PDB file of C-alpha atoms in Angstrom:
ATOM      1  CA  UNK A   1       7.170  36.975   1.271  1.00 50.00           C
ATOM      2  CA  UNK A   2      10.567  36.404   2.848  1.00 51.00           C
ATOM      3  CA  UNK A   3       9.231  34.047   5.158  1.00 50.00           C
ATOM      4  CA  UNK A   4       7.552  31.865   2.155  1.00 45.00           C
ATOM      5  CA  UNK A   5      10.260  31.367   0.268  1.00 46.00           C
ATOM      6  CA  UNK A   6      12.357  30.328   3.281  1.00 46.00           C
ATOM      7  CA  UNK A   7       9.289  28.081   4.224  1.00 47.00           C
ATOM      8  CA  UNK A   8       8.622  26.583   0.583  1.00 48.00           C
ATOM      9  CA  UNK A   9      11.431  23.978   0.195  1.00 47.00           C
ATOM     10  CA  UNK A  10      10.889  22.510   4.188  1.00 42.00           C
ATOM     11  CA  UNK A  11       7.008  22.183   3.199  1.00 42.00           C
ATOM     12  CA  UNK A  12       8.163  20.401  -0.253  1.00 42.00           C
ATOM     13  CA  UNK A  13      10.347  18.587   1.196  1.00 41.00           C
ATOM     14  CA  UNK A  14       8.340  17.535   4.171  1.00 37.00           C
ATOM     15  CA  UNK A  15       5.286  16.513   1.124  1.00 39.00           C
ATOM     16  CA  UNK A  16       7.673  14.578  -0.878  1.00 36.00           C
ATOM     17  CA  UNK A  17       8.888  12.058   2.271  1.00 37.00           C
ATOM     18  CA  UNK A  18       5.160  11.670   3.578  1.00 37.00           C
ATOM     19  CA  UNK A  19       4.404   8.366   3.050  1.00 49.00           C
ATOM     20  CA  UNK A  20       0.526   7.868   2.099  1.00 61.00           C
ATOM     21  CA  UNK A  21      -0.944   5.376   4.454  1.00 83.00           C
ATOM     22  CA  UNK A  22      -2.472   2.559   2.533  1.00 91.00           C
ATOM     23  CA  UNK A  23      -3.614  -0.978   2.889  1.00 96.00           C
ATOM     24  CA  UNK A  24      -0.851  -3.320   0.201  1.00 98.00           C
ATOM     25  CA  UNK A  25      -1.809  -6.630  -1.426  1.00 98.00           C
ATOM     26  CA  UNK A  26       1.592  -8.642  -1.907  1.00 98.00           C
ATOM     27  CA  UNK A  27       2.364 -11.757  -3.982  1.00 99.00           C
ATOM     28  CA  UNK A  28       5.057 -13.796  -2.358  1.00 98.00           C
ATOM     29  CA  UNK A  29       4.910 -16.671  -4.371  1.00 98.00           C
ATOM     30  CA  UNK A  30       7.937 -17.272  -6.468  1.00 97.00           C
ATOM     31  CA  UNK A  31       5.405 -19.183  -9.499  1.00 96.00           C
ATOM     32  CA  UNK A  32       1.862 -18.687  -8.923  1.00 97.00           C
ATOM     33  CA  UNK A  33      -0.277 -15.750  -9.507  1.00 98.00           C
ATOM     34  CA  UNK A  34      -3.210 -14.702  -7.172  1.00 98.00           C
ATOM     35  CA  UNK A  35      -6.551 -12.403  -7.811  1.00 98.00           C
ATOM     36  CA  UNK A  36      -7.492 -10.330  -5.260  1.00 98.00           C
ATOM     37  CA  UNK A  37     -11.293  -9.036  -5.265  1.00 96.00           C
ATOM     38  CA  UNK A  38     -13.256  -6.681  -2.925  1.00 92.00           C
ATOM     39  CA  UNK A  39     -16.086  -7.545  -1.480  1.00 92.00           C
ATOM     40  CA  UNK A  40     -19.548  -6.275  -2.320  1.00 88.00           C
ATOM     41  CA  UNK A  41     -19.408  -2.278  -2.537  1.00 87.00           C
ATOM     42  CA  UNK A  42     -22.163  -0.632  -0.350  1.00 86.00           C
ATOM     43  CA  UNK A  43     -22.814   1.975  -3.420  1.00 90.00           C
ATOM     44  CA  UNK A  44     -23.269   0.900  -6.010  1.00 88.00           C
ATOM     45  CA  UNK A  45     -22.652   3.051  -8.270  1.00 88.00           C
ATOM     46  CA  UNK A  46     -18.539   2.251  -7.319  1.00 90.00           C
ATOM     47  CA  UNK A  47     -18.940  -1.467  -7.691  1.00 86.00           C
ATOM     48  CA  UNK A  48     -16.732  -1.181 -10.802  1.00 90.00           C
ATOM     49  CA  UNK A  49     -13.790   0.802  -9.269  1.00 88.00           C
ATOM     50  CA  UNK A  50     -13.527  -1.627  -6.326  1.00 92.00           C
ATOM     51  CA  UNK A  51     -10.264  -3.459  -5.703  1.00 94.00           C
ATOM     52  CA  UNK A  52      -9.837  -6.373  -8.207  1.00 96.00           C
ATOM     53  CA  UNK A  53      -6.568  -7.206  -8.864  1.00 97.00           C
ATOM     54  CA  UNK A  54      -4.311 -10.182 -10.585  1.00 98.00           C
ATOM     55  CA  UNK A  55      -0.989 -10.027  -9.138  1.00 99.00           C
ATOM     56  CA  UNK A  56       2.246 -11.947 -10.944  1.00 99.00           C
ATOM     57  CA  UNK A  57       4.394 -13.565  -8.379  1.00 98.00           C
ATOM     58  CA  UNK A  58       6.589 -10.959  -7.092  1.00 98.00           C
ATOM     59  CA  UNK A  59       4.159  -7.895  -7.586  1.00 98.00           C
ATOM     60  CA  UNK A  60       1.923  -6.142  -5.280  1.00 98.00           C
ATOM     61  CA  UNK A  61      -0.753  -3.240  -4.776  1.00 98.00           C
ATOM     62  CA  UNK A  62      -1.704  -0.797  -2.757  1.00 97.00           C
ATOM     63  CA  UNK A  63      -4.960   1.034  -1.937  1.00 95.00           C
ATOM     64  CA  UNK A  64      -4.481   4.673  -0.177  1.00 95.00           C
ATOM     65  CA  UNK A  65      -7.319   4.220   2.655  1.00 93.00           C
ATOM     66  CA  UNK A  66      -8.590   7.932   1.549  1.00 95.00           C
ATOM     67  CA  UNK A  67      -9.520   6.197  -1.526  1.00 95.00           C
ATOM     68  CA  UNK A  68     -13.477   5.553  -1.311  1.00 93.00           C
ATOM     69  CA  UNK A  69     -13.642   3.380  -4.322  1.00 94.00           C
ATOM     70  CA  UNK A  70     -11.456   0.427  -2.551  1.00 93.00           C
ATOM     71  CA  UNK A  71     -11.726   1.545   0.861  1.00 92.00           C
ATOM     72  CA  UNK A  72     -15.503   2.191   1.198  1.00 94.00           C
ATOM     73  CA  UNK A  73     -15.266   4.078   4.619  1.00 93.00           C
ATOM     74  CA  UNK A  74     -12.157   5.532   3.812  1.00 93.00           C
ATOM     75  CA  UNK A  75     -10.757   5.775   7.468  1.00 94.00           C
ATOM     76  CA  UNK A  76      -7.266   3.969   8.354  1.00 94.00           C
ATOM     77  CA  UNK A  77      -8.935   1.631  10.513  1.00 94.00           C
ATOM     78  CA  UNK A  78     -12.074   1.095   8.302  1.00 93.00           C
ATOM     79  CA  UNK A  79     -12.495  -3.166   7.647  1.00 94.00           C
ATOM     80  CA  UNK A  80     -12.261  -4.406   4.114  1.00 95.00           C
ATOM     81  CA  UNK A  81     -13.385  -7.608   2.973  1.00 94.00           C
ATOM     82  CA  UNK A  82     -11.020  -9.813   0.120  1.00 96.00           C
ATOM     83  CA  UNK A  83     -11.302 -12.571  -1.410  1.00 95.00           C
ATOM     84  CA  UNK A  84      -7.989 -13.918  -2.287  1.00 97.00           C
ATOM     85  CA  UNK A  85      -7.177 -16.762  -4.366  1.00 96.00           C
ATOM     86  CA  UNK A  86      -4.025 -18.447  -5.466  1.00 98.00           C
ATOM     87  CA  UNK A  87      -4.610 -19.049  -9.145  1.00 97.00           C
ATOM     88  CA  UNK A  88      -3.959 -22.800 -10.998  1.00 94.00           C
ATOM     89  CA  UNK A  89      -6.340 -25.230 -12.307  1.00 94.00           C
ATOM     90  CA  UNK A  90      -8.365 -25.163  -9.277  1.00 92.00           C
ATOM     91  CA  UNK A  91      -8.049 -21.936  -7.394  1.00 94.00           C
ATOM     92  CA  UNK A  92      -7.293 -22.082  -3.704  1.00 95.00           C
ATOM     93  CA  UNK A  93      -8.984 -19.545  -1.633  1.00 94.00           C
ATOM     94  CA  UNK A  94      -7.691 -18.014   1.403  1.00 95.00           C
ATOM     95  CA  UNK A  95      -9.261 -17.300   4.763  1.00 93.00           C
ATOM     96  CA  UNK A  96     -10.058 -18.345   8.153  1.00 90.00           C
ATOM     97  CA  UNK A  97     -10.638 -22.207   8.711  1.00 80.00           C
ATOM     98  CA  UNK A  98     -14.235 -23.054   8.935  1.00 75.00           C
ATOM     99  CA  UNK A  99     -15.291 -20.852   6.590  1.00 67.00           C
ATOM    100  CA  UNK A 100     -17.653 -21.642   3.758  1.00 68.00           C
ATOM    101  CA  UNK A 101     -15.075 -21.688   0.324  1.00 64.00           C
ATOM    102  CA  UNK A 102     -18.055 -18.897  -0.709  1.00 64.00           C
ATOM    103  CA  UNK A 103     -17.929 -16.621   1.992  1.00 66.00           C
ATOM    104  CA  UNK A 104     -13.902 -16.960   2.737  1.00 82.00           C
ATOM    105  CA  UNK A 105     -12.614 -13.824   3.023  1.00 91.00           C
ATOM    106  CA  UNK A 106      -9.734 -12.299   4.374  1.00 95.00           C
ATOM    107  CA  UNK A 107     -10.288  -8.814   6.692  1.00 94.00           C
ATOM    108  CA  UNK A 108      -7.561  -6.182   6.796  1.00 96.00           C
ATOM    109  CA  UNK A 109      -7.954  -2.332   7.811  1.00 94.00           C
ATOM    110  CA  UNK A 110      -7.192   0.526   5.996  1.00 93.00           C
ATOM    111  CA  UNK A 111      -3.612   0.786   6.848  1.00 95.00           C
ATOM    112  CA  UNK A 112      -2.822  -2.839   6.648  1.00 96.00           C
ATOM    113  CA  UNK A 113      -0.569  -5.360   4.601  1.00 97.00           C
ATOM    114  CA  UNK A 114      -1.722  -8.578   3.240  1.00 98.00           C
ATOM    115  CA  UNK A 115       0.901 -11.053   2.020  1.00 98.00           C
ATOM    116  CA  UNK A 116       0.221 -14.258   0.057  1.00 98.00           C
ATOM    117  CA  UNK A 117       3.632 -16.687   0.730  1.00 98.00           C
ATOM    118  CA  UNK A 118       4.656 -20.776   0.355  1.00 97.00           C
ATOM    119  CA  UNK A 119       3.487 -22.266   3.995  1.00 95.00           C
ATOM    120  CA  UNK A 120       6.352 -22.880   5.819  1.00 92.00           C
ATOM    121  CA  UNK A 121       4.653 -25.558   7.475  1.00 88.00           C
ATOM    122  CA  UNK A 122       4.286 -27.760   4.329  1.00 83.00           C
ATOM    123  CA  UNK A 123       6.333 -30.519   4.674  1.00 79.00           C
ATOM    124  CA  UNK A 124       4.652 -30.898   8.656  1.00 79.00           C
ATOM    125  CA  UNK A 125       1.902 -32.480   7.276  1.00 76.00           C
ATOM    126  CA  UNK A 126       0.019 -29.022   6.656  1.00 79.00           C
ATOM    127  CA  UNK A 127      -2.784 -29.434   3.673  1.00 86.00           C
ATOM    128  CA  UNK A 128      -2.208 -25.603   2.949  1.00 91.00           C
ATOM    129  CA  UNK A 129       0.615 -24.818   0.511  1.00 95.00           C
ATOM    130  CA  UNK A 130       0.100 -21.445   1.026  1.00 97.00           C
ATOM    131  CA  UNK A 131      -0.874 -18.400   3.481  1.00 97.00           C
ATOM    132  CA  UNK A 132      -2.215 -14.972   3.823  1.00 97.00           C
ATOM    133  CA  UNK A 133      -0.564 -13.394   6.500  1.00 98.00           C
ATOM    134  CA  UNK A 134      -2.088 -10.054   7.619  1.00 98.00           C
ATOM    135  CA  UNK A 135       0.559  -7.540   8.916  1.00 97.00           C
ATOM    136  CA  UNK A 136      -1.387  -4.187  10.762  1.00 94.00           C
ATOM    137  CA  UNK A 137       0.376  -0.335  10.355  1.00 92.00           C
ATOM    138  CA  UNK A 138       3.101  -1.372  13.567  1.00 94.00           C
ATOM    139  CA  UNK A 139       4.070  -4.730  11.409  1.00 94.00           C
ATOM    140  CA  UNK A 140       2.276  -7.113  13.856  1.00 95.00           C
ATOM    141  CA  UNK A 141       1.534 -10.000  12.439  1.00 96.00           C
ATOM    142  CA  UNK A 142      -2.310 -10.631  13.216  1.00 96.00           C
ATOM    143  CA  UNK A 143      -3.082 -14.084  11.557  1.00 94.00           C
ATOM    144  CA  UNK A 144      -1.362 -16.082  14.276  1.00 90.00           C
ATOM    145  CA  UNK A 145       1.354 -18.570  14.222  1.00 91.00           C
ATOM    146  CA  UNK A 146       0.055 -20.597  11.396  1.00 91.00           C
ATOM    147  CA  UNK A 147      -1.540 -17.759   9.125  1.00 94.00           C
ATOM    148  CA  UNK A 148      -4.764 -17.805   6.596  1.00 95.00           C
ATOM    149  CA  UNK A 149      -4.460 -20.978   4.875  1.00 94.00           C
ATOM    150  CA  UNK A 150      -5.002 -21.294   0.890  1.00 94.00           C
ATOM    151  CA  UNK A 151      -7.135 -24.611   0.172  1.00 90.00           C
TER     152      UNK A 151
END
């Protein structure tokens, strides 16, 4: 009993500074909101409780990867589909070039963070005024040097 109660506050402790490992949906944008939607749910019976989101500029989500409804395989390194789209009159949808505007998604893992921000490359002559950039659990940035593009 001794033992416990010497033991209790380390394990509290210890529970309260464990972060929970999740994948995070961030709007960057200092004036545009953007709706984030998981793909297709393989059962469906959780199609409802899958990841659909409208984010204010400045806000973000997160999705603990043990969490089967948005995280179907619920492993850290399980893919997700998104569809992410910068909302206005005519909603710009982000994803890999080449993709069909229907099928544009962008993939992250379980443990990874997806951040919607103003292209930096704008005023190059880029037709993007925004990016996804995809950031895995070491904070790599896995999109490349010129990110998802919004179009």
């Amino acid at each position: 009993m001794k033992r416990f109660l010497l033991a209790a506050p380390l394990l509290l402790a210890t529970a309260i500074c464990t972060d929970a490992a999740a994948y995070c949906v961030h709007n960057e944008l200092k004036d545009k909101s953007i709706t984030v939607v998981q793909e297709e749910h393989p059962d469906w019976k959780r199609q409802e409780a899958r990841f659909k989101k409208t984010l204010p500029p400045g806000a973000s989500q997160c999705c603990e990867y043990k969490n089967l409804d948005c995280n179907p395989n619920g492993r850290p390194n399980s893919l997700v589909g998104l569809e992410v789209s910068v909302d206005g009159d005519t909603p710009l949808k982000c994803g890999p070039v080449g993709m069909p505007e229907k099928g544009r998604q962008v993939k992250i893992t379980g443990e990874s963070t997806l951040r919607v921000v103003p292209n930096p490359k704008m005023d190059k002559g880029s037709t993007a005024p925004y990016i996804a950039r995809v950031f895995n659990a070491e904070k790599q940035d896995v999109t490349g040097p010129s990110g998802l593009p919004c179009r």
